[in-house]
XYZ file of C-alpha atoms in Angstrom:
365
model
C 27.510 30.873 49.075
C 27.075 32.002 52.644
C 24.537 30.267 54.841
C 23.501 30.490 58.486
C 22.740 26.945 59.651
C 20.761 26.381 62.815
C 22.601 25.305 65.921
C 21.969 21.588 66.125
C 22.704 19.090 68.864
C 25.950 17.214 69.209
C 26.055 13.525 70.042
C 26.203 13.918 73.831
C 23.270 16.316 73.895
C 21.324 13.997 71.591
C 21.957 11.074 73.934
C 20.611 13.091 76.849
C 17.510 13.900 74.821
C 16.985 10.215 74.040
C 17.363 9.227 77.682
C 14.937 11.945 78.807
C 12.319 10.786 76.301
C 12.628 7.168 77.448
C 12.343 8.256 81.064
C 9.098 10.097 80.336
C 7.752 7.096 78.424
C 8.422 4.859 81.411
C 6.608 7.310 83.695
C 3.492 7.215 81.486
C 3.414 3.518 80.527
C 3.870 0.551 82.820
C 6.085 -2.314 81.754
C 3.263 -4.329 80.191
C 1.651 -1.376 78.385
C 4.854 -0.422 76.600
C 4.935 -3.906 75.052
C 1.373 -3.583 73.726
C 0.567 -2.438 70.202
C -2.149 0.025 71.271
C -5.930 0.326 71.056
C -8.481 1.542 68.505
C -11.560 3.736 68.592
C -13.076 6.725 70.320
C -12.781 5.916 74.010
C -15.560 7.625 76.030
C -14.203 10.543 77.991
C -11.097 10.774 75.792
C -12.550 11.069 72.307
C -9.628 9.102 70.929
C -7.762 5.847 71.593
C -6.362 5.601 75.129
C -2.848 4.852 73.882
C -2.964 7.854 71.545
C -3.853 10.035 74.534
C -0.939 8.605 76.524
C 1.507 9.257 73.686
C 0.221 12.825 73.378
C 0.784 13.286 77.116
C 4.401 12.092 76.795
C 5.065 14.489 73.914
C 3.497 17.441 75.710
C 5.697 16.820 78.755
C 8.779 16.233 76.615
C 8.348 19.593 74.883
C 7.370 21.354 78.112
C 3.949 22.313 76.800
C 0.401 22.152 78.110
C -1.028 19.860 75.452
C -0.273 17.878 72.289
C -2.401 16.322 69.573
C -1.538 13.763 66.903
C -3.163 14.496 63.549
C -3.429 12.942 60.115
C -1.609 14.375 57.106
C 1.887 14.523 58.634
C 3.483 17.989 58.587
C 1.084 19.389 56.002
C -1.890 18.097 57.976
C -0.568 19.609 61.182
C -0.152 23.011 59.548
C -3.596 22.864 57.948
C -5.235 21.893 61.222
C -3.408 24.720 62.987
C -4.408 27.395 60.469
C -7.993 26.155 60.034
C -8.583 25.949 63.780
C -7.051 29.267 64.793
C -7.945 31.539 61.865
C -11.171 32.406 60.085
C -11.147 33.040 56.318
C -9.795 36.490 55.556
C -8.054 37.029 58.903
C -4.501 38.355 59.004
C -1.469 36.078 58.941
C 2.087 37.364 59.329
C 4.802 35.439 57.463
C 8.451 35.919 56.600
C 9.341 38.096 53.623
C 10.343 35.020 51.640
C 8.711 32.259 49.600
C 6.253 30.326 51.770
C 6.564 26.540 51.869
C 4.316 25.335 48.979
C 1.923 23.118 50.959
C 1.408 25.911 53.494
C 0.806 28.379 50.671
C -1.988 26.109 49.402
C -3.825 26.356 52.727
C -3.293 30.116 52.923
C -4.875 30.557 49.486
C -7.722 28.147 50.210
C -8.623 30.126 53.331
C -8.274 33.495 51.549
C -6.129 34.720 54.422
C -4.854 38.290 54.454
C -1.083 37.932 54.370
C 1.321 40.540 55.706
C 5.070 40.099 55.433
C 8.055 41.142 57.481
C 11.733 40.340 57.086
C 12.369 38.183 60.158
C 16.079 38.952 59.899
C 15.331 42.590 60.812
C 13.724 42.780 64.259
C 12.987 46.496 63.914
C 10.923 45.810 60.792
C 9.197 42.912 62.524
C 8.182 45.167 65.401
C 6.961 47.892 63.041
C 4.857 45.551 60.879
C 3.396 43.733 63.862
C 2.521 46.973 65.669
C 0.806 48.361 62.576
C -1.124 45.253 61.485
C -1.767 43.395 64.777
C -2.030 40.039 62.959
C -4.253 37.311 64.363
C -1.450 34.770 63.883
C 2.273 34.955 63.086
C 3.872 31.949 61.417
C 7.624 31.377 61.760
C 9.450 28.623 59.910
C 12.200 27.320 62.194
C 14.443 26.251 59.306
C 15.665 28.581 56.591
C 13.640 29.808 53.614
C 16.448 31.856 52.001
C 20.241 31.668 51.907
C 20.458 34.961 53.759
C 18.194 33.918 56.629
C 19.953 34.246 59.967
C 17.120 35.088 62.349
C 16.989 33.702 65.861
C 13.570 32.151 66.506
C 13.439 33.185 70.164
C 14.234 36.814 69.309
C 11.567 36.918 66.596
C 8.973 35.489 68.995
C 9.886 38.080 71.631
C 9.698 40.932 69.100
C 6.209 39.885 67.998
C 4.931 39.433 71.544
C 6.381 42.792 72.568
C 4.314 44.764 70.055
C 1.286 42.473 69.670
C 0.722 40.458 72.862
C -2.582 39.112 71.529
C -1.054 37.637 68.367
C -0.805 33.859 68.324
C 2.746 32.838 67.434
C 3.052 29.501 65.637
C 6.293 27.800 64.572
C 6.648 25.309 61.730
C 9.179 22.839 63.167
C 9.512 20.534 60.167
C 13.184 19.620 59.624
C 14.050 21.190 63.001
C 12.349 18.908 65.532
C 14.809 16.635 67.354
C 17.735 18.414 65.671
C 17.669 21.705 67.551
C 17.772 21.731 71.357
C 14.424 23.524 71.789
C 11.347 24.033 69.648
C 9.475 27.295 69.235
C 6.887 26.297 71.832
C 9.767 26.009 74.308
C 11.094 29.437 73.307
C 7.928 31.443 73.926
C 5.701 30.562 70.961
C 2.098 29.556 71.563
C 2.091 26.485 69.346
C 4.425 24.315 67.227
C 3.771 21.686 64.578
C 5.854 19.042 62.803
C 5.706 15.747 60.923
C 6.371 12.475 62.718
C 6.823 10.777 59.334
C 10.043 12.801 58.957
C 11.128 11.395 62.331
C 11.059 7.679 61.417
C 7.357 7.397 62.266
C 4.520 5.883 60.244
C 3.203 7.603 57.144
C 0.735 10.413 57.565
C 1.131 11.224 61.274
C 1.751 14.795 62.411
C 1.941 16.489 65.792
C 0.835 19.869 67.112
C 2.033 21.017 70.541
C 1.317 24.101 72.599
C -1.186 25.925 74.776
C -4.181 23.830 75.773
C -6.736 26.425 74.714
C -5.331 26.286 71.173
C -4.925 22.516 70.988
C -8.515 22.157 72.208
C -9.665 24.110 69.144
C -7.870 21.642 66.889
C -9.327 18.712 68.810
C -12.812 20.176 68.424
C -12.693 19.837 64.609
C -10.778 16.561 64.702
C -13.284 14.480 66.649
C -14.458 11.839 64.145
C -13.216 8.257 64.312
C -11.725 8.486 60.842
C -9.700 11.545 61.840
C -8.083 9.903 64.856
C -4.523 8.643 64.895
C -5.082 5.128 66.218
C -3.224 3.651 69.164
C -0.891 1.374 67.164
C 0.178 4.290 64.946
C 0.794 6.487 67.973
C 2.857 3.800 69.687
C 4.863 3.150 66.533
C 5.605 6.867 66.204
C 6.666 7.136 69.853
C 9.001 4.126 69.710
C 10.556 5.480 66.508
C 11.204 8.888 68.086
C 13.510 7.304 70.649
C 16.102 6.669 67.930
C 15.851 10.034 66.194
C 18.060 12.367 68.287
C 21.207 10.234 68.024
C 20.619 9.407 64.348
C 20.207 13.104 63.550
C 23.328 14.034 65.536
C 25.365 11.479 63.570
C 23.914 12.830 60.338
C 24.918 16.342 61.407
C 28.507 15.172 61.930
C 28.532 13.648 58.442
C 27.306 16.934 56.949
C 30.188 18.799 58.609
C 32.769 16.249 57.466
C 31.436 16.221 53.908
C 31.575 20.019 53.681
C 35.133 20.070 55.027
C 36.380 17.434 52.586
C 34.640 18.937 49.553
C 36.088 22.362 50.314
C 39.501 20.722 50.690
C 39.284 19.693 47.029
C 38.560 15.953 47.217
C 36.105 16.152 44.305
C 37.272 17.923 41.119
C 34.483 20.049 39.716
C 33.106 21.184 43.072
C 33.526 24.930 43.516
C 32.163 25.194 47.036
C 30.149 23.318 49.641
C 28.345 24.540 52.722
C 26.021 23.231 55.380
C 22.489 24.611 55.353
C 19.013 24.082 56.717
C 17.326 24.210 53.366
C 14.697 22.431 54.264
C 16.436 19.545 56.059
C 20.050 19.766 57.285
C 22.015 19.198 54.076
C 25.144 19.915 52.090
C 24.728 22.481 49.336
C 27.166 21.574 46.564
C 28.034 24.224 43.971
C 29.791 23.086 40.811
C 32.386 24.931 38.717
C 30.253 24.298 35.614
C 26.449 24.357 35.119
C 26.121 20.572 35.388
C 23.603 20.278 38.225
C 20.879 18.799 36.038
C 23.254 16.173 34.602
C 24.493 15.261 38.082
C 20.934 14.656 39.220
C 20.175 12.696 36.058
C 23.123 10.305 36.608
C 23.483 10.069 40.385
C 20.866 7.334 40.947
C 22.976 4.937 38.835
C 25.664 5.099 41.513
C 23.303 4.452 44.415
C 22.059 7.933 45.327
C 18.352 8.341 46.054
C 16.952 10.636 43.303
C 13.999 12.050 45.247
C 12.629 12.176 48.794
C 10.037 9.929 50.375
C 9.364 11.994 53.469
C 12.715 13.774 53.666
C 14.399 11.728 56.403
C 11.672 9.140 56.759
C 12.364 5.567 57.834
C 12.677 4.556 54.177
C 15.530 6.914 53.347
C 18.850 5.200 53.958
C 20.919 6.033 50.873
C 22.208 9.606 50.457
C 19.810 11.769 48.485
C 21.016 13.913 45.586
C 18.218 16.347 44.788
C 17.457 19.818 43.493
C 17.743 22.823 45.780
C 14.535 23.370 47.765
C 11.607 25.040 46.011
C 11.710 28.082 48.308
C 15.402 28.659 47.545
C 14.818 28.215 43.787
C 11.947 30.703 43.860
C 14.335 33.300 45.208
C 17.224 32.355 42.868
C 16.249 30.141 39.873
C 19.843 30.032 38.552
C 20.767 27.681 41.405
C 19.040 24.933 39.460
C 21.947 24.909 36.984
C 24.889 25.123 39.378
C 23.884 23.735 42.762
C 22.336 20.618 44.288
C 21.538 19.539 47.817
C 22.943 16.340 49.234
C 21.392 14.794 52.314
C 23.670 12.012 53.605
C 20.717 10.328 55.349
C 22.322 7.279 57.020
C 25.469 7.217 54.865
C 28.958 8.425 55.727
C 31.023 11.109 54.016
C 33.041 8.473 52.114
C 29.889 7.292 50.334
C 28.794 10.808 49.386
C 32.223 11.731 48.043
C 32.585 8.461 46.107
C 29.249 9.060 44.360
C 30.083 12.696 43.592
C 33.439 11.740 42.050
C 31.864 9.134 39.787
C 28.928 11.296 38.746
C 31.027 14.373 37.984
C 33.469 12.297 35.951
C 30.546 11.259 33.764
C 28.691 14.601 33.750
C 31.705 16.650 32.644
C 32.785 14.422 29.753
C-alpha cells in the first residue's frame, strides 16, 4: 500500500494554534461572559442568539474569513446547507473522479445536480474539465477519497479559479479541520464546512466559513428558531475546540509510532501498515491472511471500539478498529478481507499493538 497523507501539525504548531484561538476568544468575550453558559432565542437585529453570533465571529477571525455560521446536522448538515443555498436543482457540480462521501452523495441526488468529474491529482485535466463545463460550484474533499490521492488543495483551487473565475470553490474539511495548518478557505477557496461534533463539540453542530455573500445565503434559509444553534451549544463547542489542536497532534504522533512499530514486525500476521487520511487520520493495517473480518469481530472483546460515534467525537477514547472507509472500499472491495483501519483516538501505540497481538492470535487459530 502506498498512501499520501496530508501534512498535519506537530505539537509545537498545535500549541500555537491553541494559544491563538484562546487569544481571539478573550478579545471577543469579557471575563464574565466567558464564564456564562450562553443565551437562547432569536435576538432582534441578529436573528440568532447573541452568544452564537459571538462564537461565529471568533471562528471567522480564527480562519481568516469574512463570515461563519453554525448549523444543525454536524458535517452532513453543513454540506447540505452549503449545496442547497448555493446551487439550484440541476445546476453543475464538479467533484473528484472518485467515490463521493455517501451523505454528500445523498444531497447531490436529492437536488438532481448535474455532476461533472475531474481527477484532482491531474491539474491539466482539472483545468480542461473546468474550462469546458464552467461548473457553478466545485467541491473538494480535503482528506483522501482514494489510496492514490496526492493532490494539493491549494493547487487544485488555483487551477479551478484560473480557468473558471466565476466558479464557487467549496472544501469539505471534515477530518482535516484543526489537523492541517490551513483550511481551504485560507488557501483561496470561497467556502469551507466541517463538523464540530468531530472536534469534541456537542452532537449535531456544524460550521460553514467563507465569503460573507455566500454565508448570507445560508443564513437566509436558516432563520427559524428551531434551526438556530443556541448559545449554550455554541459556547460548549467553542470551549471544546480549545483542546482539539494539541489532542490531534498527539494522536498524529501515535499514528506515526504505531506504523513504525508494526512495520518493524512487532505483531506477527501484519504484512504492512501505513498512515493515511482515510477519512480521519488513521493506521491502515494489512494482514498476511484474509482475516480482517475476524479481527473486527473479535477486537471489541479486548477493549477496541467496534464502530464510530462521530469519528473523533468526545465519546471516543478507546482505539477504534473498523472497516476501511466506504469510499476506499467502493474503489477496491477486496480491502474488506485483508485490511482494517485503526484510529488510536486517545490511546498510545502500546495499547493498539497489545490489542492487535491478542486479536490476531485468536483470529489465526
